[in-house]
CSV table of C-alpha atoms in Angstrom, one decimal:
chain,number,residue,atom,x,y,z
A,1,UNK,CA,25.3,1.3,66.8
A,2,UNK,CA,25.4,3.4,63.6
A,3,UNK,CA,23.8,6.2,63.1
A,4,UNK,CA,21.3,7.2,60.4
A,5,UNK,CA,23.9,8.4,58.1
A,6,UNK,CA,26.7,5.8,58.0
A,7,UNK,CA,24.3,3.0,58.2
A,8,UNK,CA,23.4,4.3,55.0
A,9,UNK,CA,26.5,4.7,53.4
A,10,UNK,CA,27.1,1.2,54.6
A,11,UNK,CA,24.2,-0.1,52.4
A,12,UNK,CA,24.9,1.9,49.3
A,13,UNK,CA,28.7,0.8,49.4
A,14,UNK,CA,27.2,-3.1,50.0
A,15,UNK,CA,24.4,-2.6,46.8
A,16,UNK,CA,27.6,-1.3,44.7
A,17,UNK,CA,29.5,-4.1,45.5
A,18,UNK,CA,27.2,-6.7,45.2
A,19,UNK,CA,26.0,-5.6,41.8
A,20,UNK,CA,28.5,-4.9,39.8
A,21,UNK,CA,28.4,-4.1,35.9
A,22,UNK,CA,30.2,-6.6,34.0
A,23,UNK,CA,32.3,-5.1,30.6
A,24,UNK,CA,31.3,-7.2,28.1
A,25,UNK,CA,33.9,-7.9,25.0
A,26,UNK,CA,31.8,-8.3,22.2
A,27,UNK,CA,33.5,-11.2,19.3
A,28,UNK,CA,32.8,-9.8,15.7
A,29,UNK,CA,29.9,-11.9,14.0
A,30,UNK,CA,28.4,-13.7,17.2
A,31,UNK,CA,25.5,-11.4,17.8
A,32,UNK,CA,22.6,-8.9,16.5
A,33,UNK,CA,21.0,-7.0,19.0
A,34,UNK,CA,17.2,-6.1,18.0
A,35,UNK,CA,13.9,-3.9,19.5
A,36,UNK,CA,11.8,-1.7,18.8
A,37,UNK,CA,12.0,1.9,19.4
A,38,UNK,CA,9.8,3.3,22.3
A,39,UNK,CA,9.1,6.5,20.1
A,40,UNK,CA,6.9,5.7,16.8
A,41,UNK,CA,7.3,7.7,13.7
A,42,UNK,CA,3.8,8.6,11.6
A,43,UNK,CA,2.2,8.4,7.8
A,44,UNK,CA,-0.2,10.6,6.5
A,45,UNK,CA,-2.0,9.1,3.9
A,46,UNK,CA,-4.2,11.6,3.3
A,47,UNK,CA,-5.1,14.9,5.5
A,48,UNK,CA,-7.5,13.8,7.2
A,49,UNK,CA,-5.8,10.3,7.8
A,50,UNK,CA,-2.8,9.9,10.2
A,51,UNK,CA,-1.4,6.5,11.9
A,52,UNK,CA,1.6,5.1,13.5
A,53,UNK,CA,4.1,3.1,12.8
A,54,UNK,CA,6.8,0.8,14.2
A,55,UNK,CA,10.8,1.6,13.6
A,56,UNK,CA,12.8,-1.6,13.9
A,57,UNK,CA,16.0,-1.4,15.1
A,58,UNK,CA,19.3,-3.9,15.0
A,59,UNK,CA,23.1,-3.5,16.1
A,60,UNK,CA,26.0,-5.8,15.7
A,61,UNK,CA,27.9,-6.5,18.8
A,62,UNK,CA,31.4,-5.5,17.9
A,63,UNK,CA,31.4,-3.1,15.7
A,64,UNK,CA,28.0,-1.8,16.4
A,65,UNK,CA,26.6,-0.9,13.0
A,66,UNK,CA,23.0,-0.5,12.9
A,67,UNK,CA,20.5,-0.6,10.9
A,68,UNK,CA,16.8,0.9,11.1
A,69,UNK,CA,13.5,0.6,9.0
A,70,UNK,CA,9.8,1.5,9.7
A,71,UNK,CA,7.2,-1.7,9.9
A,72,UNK,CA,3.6,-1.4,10.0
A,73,UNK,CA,3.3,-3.2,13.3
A,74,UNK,CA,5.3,-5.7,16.0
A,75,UNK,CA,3.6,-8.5,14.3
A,76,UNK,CA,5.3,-11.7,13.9
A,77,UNK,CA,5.8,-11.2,9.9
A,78,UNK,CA,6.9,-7.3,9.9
A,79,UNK,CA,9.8,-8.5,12.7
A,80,UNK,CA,10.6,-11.3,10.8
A,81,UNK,CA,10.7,-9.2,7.4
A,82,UNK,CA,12.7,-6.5,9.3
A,83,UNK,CA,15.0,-9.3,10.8
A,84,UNK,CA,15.5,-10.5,7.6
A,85,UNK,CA,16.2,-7.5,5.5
A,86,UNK,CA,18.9,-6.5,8.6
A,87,UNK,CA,20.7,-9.3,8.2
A,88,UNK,CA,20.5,-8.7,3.6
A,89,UNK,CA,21.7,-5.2,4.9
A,90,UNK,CA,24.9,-6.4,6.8
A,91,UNK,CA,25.7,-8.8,4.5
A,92,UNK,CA,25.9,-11.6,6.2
A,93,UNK,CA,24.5,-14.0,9.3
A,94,UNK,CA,25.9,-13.5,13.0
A,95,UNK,CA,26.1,-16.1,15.3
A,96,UNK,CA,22.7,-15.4,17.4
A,97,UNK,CA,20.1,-12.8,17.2
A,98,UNK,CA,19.7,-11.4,20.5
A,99,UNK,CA,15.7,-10.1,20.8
A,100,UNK,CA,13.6,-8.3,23.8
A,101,UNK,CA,10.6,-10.5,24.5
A,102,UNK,CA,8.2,-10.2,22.1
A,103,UNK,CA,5.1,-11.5,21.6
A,104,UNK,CA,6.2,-12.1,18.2
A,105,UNK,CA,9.2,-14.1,18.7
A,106,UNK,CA,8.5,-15.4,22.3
A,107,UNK,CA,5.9,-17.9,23.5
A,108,UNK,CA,7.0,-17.7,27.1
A,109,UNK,CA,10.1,-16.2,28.5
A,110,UNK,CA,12.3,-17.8,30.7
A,111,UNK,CA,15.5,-17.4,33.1
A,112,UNK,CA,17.1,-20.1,31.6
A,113,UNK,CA,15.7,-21.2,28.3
A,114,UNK,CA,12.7,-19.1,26.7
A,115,UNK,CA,10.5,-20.7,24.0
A,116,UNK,CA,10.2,-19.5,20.5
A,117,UNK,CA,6.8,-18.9,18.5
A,118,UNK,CA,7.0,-21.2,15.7
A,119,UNK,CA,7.0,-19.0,13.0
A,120,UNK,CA,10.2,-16.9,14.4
A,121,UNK,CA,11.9,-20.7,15.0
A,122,UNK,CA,11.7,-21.6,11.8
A,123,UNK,CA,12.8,-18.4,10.0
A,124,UNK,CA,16.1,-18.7,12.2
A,125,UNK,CA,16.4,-22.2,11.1
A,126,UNK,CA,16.1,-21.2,7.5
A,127,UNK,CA,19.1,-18.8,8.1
A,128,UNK,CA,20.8,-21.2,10.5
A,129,UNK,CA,21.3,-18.8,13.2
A,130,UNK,CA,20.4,-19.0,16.9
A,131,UNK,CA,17.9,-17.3,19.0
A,132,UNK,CA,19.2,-16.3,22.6
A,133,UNK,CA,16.3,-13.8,24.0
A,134,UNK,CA,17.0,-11.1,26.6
A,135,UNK,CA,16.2,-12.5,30.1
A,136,UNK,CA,12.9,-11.0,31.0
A,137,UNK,CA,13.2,-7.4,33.2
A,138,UNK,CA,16.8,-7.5,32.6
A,139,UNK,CA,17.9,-4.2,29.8
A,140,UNK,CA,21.4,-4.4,30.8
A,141,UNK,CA,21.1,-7.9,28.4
A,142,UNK,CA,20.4,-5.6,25.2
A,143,UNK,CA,21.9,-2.6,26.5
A,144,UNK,CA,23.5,-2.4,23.3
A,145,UNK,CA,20.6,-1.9,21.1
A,146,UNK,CA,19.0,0.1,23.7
A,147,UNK,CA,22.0,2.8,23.5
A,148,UNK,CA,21.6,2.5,19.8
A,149,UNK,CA,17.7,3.6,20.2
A,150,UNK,CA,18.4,6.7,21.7
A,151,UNK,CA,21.1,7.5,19.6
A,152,UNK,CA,18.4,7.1,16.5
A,153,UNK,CA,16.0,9.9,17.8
A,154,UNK,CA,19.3,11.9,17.9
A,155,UNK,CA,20.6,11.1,14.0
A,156,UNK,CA,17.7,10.0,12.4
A,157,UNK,CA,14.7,11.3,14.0
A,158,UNK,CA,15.9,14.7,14.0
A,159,UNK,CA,16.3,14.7,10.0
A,160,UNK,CA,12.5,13.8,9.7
A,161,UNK,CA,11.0,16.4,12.3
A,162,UNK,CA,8.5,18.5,9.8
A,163,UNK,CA,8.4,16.1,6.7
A,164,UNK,CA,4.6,13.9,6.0
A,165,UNK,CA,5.3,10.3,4.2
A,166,UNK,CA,2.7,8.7,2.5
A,167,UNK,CA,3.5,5.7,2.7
A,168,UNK,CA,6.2,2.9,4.3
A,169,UNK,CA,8.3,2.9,1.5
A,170,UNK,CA,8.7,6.8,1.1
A,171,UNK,CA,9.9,6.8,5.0
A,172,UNK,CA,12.0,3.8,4.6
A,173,UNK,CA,13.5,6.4,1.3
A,174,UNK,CA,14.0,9.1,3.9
A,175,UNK,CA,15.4,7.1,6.8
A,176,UNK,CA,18.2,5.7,5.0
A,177,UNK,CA,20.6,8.3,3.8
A,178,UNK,CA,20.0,9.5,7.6
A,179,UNK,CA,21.2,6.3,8.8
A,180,UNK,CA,24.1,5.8,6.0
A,181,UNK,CA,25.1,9.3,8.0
A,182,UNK,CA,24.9,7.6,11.2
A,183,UNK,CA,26.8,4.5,10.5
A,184,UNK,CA,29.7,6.2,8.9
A,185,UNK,CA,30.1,9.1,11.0
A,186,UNK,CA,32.9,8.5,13.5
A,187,UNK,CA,32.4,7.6,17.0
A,188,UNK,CA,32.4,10.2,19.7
A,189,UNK,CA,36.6,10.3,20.8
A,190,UNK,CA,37.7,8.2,18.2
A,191,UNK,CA,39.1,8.2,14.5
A,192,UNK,CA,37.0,5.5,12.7
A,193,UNK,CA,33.2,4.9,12.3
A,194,UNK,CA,30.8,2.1,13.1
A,195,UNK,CA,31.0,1.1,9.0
A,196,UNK,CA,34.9,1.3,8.9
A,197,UNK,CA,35.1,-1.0,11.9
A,198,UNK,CA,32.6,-3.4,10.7
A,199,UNK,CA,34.4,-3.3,7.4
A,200,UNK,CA,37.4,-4.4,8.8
A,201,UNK,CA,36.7,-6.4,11.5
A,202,UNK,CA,33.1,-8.1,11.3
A,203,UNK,CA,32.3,-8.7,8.0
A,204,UNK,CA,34.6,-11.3,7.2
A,205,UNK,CA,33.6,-12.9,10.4
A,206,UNK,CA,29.9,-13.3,9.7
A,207,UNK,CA,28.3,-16.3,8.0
A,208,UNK,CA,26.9,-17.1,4.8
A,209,UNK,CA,23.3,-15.7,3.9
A,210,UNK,CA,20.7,-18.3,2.6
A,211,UNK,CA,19.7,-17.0,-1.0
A,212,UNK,CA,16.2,-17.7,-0.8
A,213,UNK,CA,13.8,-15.6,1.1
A,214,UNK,CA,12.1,-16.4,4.2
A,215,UNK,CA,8.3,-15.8,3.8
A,216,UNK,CA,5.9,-15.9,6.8
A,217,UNK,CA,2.6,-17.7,5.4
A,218,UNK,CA,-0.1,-17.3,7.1
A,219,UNK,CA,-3.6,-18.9,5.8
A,220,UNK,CA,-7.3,-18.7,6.5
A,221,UNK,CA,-10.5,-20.4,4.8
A,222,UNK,CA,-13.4,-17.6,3.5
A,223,UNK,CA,-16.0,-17.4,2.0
A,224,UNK,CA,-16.0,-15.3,-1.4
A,225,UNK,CA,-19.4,-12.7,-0.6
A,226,UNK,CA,-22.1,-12.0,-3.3
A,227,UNK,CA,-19.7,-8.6,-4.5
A,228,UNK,CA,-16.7,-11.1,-5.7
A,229,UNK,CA,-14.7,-10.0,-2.7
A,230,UNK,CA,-13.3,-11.8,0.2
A,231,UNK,CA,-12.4,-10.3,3.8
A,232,UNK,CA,-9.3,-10.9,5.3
A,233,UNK,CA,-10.2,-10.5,8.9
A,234,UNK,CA,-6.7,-9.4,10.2
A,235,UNK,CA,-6.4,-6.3,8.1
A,236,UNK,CA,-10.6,-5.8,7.9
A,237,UNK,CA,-9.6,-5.7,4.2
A,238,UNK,CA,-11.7,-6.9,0.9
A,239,UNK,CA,-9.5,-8.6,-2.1
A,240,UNK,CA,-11.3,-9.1,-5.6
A,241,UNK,CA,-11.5,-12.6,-6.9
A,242,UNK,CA,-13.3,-13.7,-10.3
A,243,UNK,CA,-16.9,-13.7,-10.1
A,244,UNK,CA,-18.1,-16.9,-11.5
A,245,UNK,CA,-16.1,-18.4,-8.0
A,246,UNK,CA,-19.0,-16.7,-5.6
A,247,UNK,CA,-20.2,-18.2,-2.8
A,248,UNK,CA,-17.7,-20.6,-3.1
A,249,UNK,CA,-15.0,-21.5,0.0
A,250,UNK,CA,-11.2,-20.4,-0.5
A,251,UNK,CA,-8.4,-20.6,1.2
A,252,UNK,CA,-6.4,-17.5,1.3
A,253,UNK,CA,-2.4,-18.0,2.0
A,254,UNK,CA,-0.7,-14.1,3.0
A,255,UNK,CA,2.2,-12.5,3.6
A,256,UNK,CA,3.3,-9.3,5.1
A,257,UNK,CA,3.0,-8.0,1.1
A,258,UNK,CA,1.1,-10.0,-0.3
A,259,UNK,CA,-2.3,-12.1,-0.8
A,260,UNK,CA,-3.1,-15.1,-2.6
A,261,UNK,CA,-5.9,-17.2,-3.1
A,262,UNK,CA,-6.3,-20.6,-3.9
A,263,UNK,CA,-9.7,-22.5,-5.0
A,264,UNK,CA,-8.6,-26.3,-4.5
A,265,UNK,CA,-5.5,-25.4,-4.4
A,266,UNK,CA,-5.7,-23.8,-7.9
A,267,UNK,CA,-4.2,-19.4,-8.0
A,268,UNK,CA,-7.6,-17.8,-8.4
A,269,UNK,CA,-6.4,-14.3,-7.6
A,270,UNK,CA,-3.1,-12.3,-6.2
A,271,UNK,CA,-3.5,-9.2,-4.7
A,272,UNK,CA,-0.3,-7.1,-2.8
A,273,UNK,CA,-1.4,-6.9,0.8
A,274,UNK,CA,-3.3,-3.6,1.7
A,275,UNK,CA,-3.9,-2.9,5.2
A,276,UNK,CA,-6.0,0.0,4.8
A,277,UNK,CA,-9.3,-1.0,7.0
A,278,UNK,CA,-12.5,-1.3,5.1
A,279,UNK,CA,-11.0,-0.6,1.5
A,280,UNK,CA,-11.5,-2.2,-1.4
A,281,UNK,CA,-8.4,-4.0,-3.1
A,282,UNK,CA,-10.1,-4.7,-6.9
A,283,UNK,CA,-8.5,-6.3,-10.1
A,284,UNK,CA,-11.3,-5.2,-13.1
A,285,UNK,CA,-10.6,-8.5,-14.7
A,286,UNK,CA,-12.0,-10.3,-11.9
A,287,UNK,CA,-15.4,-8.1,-12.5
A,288,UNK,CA,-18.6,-9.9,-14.5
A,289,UNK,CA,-18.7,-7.9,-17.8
A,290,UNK,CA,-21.5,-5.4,-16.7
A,291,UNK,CA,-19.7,-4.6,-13.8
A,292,UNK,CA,-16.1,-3.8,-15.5
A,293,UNK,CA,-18.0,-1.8,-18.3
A,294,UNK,CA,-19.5,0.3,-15.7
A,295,UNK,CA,-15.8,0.9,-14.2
A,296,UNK,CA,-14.4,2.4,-17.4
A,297,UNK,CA,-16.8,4.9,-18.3
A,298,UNK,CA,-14.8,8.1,-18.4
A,299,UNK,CA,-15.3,11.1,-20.3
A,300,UNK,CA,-12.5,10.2,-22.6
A,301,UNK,CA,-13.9,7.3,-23.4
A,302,UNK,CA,-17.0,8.3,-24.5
A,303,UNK,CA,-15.5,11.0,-26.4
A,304,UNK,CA,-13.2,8.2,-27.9
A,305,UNK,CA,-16.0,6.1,-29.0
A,306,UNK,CA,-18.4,9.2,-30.3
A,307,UNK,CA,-15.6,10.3,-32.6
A,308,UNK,CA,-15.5,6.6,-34.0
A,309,UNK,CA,-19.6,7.3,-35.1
A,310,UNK,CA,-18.5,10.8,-36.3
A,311,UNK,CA,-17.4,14.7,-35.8
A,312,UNK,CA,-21.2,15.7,-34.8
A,313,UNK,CA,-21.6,12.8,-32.7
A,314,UNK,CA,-18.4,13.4,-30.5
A,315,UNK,CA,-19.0,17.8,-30.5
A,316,UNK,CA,-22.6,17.0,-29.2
A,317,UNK,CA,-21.2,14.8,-26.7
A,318,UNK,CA,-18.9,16.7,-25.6
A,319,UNK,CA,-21.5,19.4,-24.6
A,320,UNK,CA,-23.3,16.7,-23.1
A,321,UNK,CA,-20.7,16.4,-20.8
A,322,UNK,CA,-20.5,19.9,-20.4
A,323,UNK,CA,-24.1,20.4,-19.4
A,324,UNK,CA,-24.2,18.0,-16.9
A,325,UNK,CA,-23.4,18.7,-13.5
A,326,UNK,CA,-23.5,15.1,-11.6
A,327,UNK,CA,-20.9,12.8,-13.8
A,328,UNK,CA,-23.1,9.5,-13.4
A,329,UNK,CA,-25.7,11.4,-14.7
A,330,UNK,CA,-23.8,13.1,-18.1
A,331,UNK,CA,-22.2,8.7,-18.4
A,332,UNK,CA,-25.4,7.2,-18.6
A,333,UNK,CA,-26.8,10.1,-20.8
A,334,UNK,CA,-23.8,9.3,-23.1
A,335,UNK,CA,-24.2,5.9,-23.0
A,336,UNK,CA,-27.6,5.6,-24.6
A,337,UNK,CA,-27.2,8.2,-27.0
A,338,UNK,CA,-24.3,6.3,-28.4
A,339,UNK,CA,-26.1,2.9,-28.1
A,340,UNK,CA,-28.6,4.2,-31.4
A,341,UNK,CA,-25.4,3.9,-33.3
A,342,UNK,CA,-26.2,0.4,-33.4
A,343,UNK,CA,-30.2,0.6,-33.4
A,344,UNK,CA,-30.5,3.2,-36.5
A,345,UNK,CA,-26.5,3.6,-37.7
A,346,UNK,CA,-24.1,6.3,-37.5
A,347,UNK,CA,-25.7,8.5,-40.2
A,348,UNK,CA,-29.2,8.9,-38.6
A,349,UNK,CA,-27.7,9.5,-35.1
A,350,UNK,CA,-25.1,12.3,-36.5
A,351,UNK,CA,-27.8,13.9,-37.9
A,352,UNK,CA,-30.0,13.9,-34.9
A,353,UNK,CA,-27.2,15.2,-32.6
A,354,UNK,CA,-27.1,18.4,-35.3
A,355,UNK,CA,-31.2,18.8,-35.0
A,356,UNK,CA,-30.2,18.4,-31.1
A,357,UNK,CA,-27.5,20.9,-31.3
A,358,UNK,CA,-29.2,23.5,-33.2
A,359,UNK,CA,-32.2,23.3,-30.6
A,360,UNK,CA,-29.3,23.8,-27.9
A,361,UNK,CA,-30.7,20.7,-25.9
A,362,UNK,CA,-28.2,18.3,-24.7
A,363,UNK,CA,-29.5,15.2,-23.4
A,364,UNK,CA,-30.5,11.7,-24.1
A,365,UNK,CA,-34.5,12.3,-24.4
A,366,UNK,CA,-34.5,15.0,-27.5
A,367,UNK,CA,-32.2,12.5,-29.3
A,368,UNK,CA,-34.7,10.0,-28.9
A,369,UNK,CA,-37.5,11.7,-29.5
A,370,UNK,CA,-35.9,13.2,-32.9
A,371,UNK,CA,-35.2,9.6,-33.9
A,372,UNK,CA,-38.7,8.4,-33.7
A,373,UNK,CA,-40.5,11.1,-35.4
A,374,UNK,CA,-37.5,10.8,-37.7
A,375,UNK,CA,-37.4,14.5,-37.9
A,376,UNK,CA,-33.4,13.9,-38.9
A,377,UNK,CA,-34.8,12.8,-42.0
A,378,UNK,CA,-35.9,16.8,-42.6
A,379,UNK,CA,-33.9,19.8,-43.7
A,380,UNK,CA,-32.9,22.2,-41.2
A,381,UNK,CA,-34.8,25.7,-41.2
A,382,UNK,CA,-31.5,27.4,-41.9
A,383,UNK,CA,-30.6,25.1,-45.0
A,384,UNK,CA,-31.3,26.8,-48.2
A,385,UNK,CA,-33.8,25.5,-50.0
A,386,UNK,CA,-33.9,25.2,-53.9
A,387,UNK,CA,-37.4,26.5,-55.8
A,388,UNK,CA,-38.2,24.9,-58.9
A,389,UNK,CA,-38.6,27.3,-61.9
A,390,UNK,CA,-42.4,27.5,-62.9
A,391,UNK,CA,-44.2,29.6,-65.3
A,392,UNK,CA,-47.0,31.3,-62.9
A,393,UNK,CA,-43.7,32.0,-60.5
A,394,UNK,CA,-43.0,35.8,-60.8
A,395,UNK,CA,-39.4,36.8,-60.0
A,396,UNK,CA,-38.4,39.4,-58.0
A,397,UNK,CA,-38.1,41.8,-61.2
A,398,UNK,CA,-41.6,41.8,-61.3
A,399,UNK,CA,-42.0,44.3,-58.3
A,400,UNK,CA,-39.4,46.5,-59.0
């Protein structure tokens, strides 16, 4: 018999043989390789606010240039909009898009013949190329893109360590120039680079891309709430619509950027998609007209529309903003101090706002109460005031 050791040399010399690693020659535009990374980069929307996001990743076969950009999510539209700006990026459409099984492009995965969501099936038809998924538990299928993953925390990764992004598009900004860097710097032992070799030996190869854009609709039927908004339930995100449709049942048709909605099947509103949850996404001209005033008040405007009245008017409102600490407060002070323009005229209210001003009270009250005893009708004690000459008036001769 064998002993312990050679019995297992035996069996690691039968596993070697019996699963052997197969070279692969890759043909120039048959396949795209795609995934997500494992590592997820972040956006900092605020300080207090911090959330992850997904970096998509795809690599031609032959000449293995790759291309990367941060999505929101694995979702069905952010792979397909990533997918489709990969293949705008390369220029061109590769035989078969080779993905890992994802929820969002695979139903059910199979040995033999896995089954497409609908929504992925129909964006490859629209670019007439084919899907061929990974077989499930097998990496050495996309060991391609899987290589290209790690060399991404290496080129690009690295280049972002220390540096907050807003927002998707300000890391997509960033993440570029580091992967124009990676694409075109040349390959460990050799003299050309993965853009050179696609360059001249892939491009040419690859088919034609459909001019139109692929759009991932997805649609739900809401109700538009008392407030003029509607939810969309995937995001927990409110959209304006126009008021006079409340209460009324819409449809609303979305896309990974944006959000319309239809009224039988008439635009009511469009709105680019916001997937900040519980956030308000308003357009004012969908407001009723007391609501949209309310929105504009400003100190600027009512500065604006006090120095249409007059020069007195818009210094004593000024100081009316000024005295006030709460800003609501000072706006609907403002407000009903310039609404007597209308009730007495701009004469009688720039001369109340100089009795106000000279008594050093700034508020909506003291004009009032100056208009209705009409004491802006009356000189002010520091006016000069003329005496009529009179014969049993002694001047100021007399007691000298």
């Amino acid at each position: 018999g064998y002993g312990r050791s050679r019995f297992n040399n035996a069996v690691h010399t039968y596993l070697q043989l019996s699963r052997p690693v197969m070279h692969i020659d890759h043909k120039a535009g048959d396949k795209m390789y795609i995934d997500f990374t494992g590592s997820k980069l972040q956006l900092t929307p605020s300080e207090d606010a911090v959330h992850d996001v997904e970096v998509f990743v795809a690599i031609l076969g032959c000449s293995q240039l790759t291309y990367v950009e941060a999505v929101e999510s694995q979702r069905k539209e952010d792979l397909i909009k990533a997918c489709e700006n990969a293949l705008h990026y390369f220029g061109g459409v590769p035989g078969a898009i080779v993905p890992d099984n994802l929820r969002s492009a695979v139903t059910r995965g199979s040995k033999y013949e896995a089954i497409l969501n609908d929504e992925f099936a129909s964006f490859a038809e629209h670019y007439s190329v084919t899907v061929v998924p990974a077989r499930v538990y097998k990496p050495r299928d996309k060991s391609l893109v899987e290589g290209a993953v790690k060399l991404i925390y290496r080129s690009i990764y690295t280049r972002l360590e220390g540096r907050k992004f807003g927002d998707l598009e300000s890391l997509n900004s960033a993440i570029r120039p580091a992967l124009e860097i990676h694409n075109n710097k040349p390959f460990s032992g050799r003299t050309y680079s993965r853009r050179e070799q696609f360059e001249e030996v892939e491009r040419d190869a690859l088919g034609q891309l459909n001019p139109l854009r692929y759009e991932v609709n997805k649609q739900v039927m809401v109700t538009v709430m008392k407030n003029g908004y509607v939810r969309l339930g995937e995001d927990i995100h409110y959209y304006s619509v126009p008021y006079n449709y409340i209460g009324k049942k819409v449809k609303v048709l979305y896309t990974s950027i944006s959000v319309k909605i239809y009224y039988q099947y008439t635009l009511i509103a469009s709105h680019r998609r916001t997937r900040i949850k519980y956030r308000y996404t308003t357009d004012e001209n969908h407001l009723a007209s007391q609501h949209r005033y309310l929105t504009e008040w400003s100190p600027e405007k009512f500065i604006q529309q006090a120095e249409a009245i007059h020069d007195d008017v818009a210094r004593y409102i000024t100081k009316v903003l000024e005295h006030k600490v709460y800003p609501e407060q000072a706006y609907k002070s403002c407000s009903g101090i310039l609404s007597f323009a209308r009730r007495v005229g701009p004469g009688r209210l720039a001369d109340a706002c100089r009795w106000a001003d000279n008594l050093g009270q700034y508020n909506y009250p003291v004009i009032e109460e100056i208009l209705k005893k009409r004491l802006d009708q009356l000189q002010h004690e520091d006016e000069p005031v003329s005496i009529p000459a009179h014969n049993n008036i002694r001047g100021k001769e007399y007691y000298q």
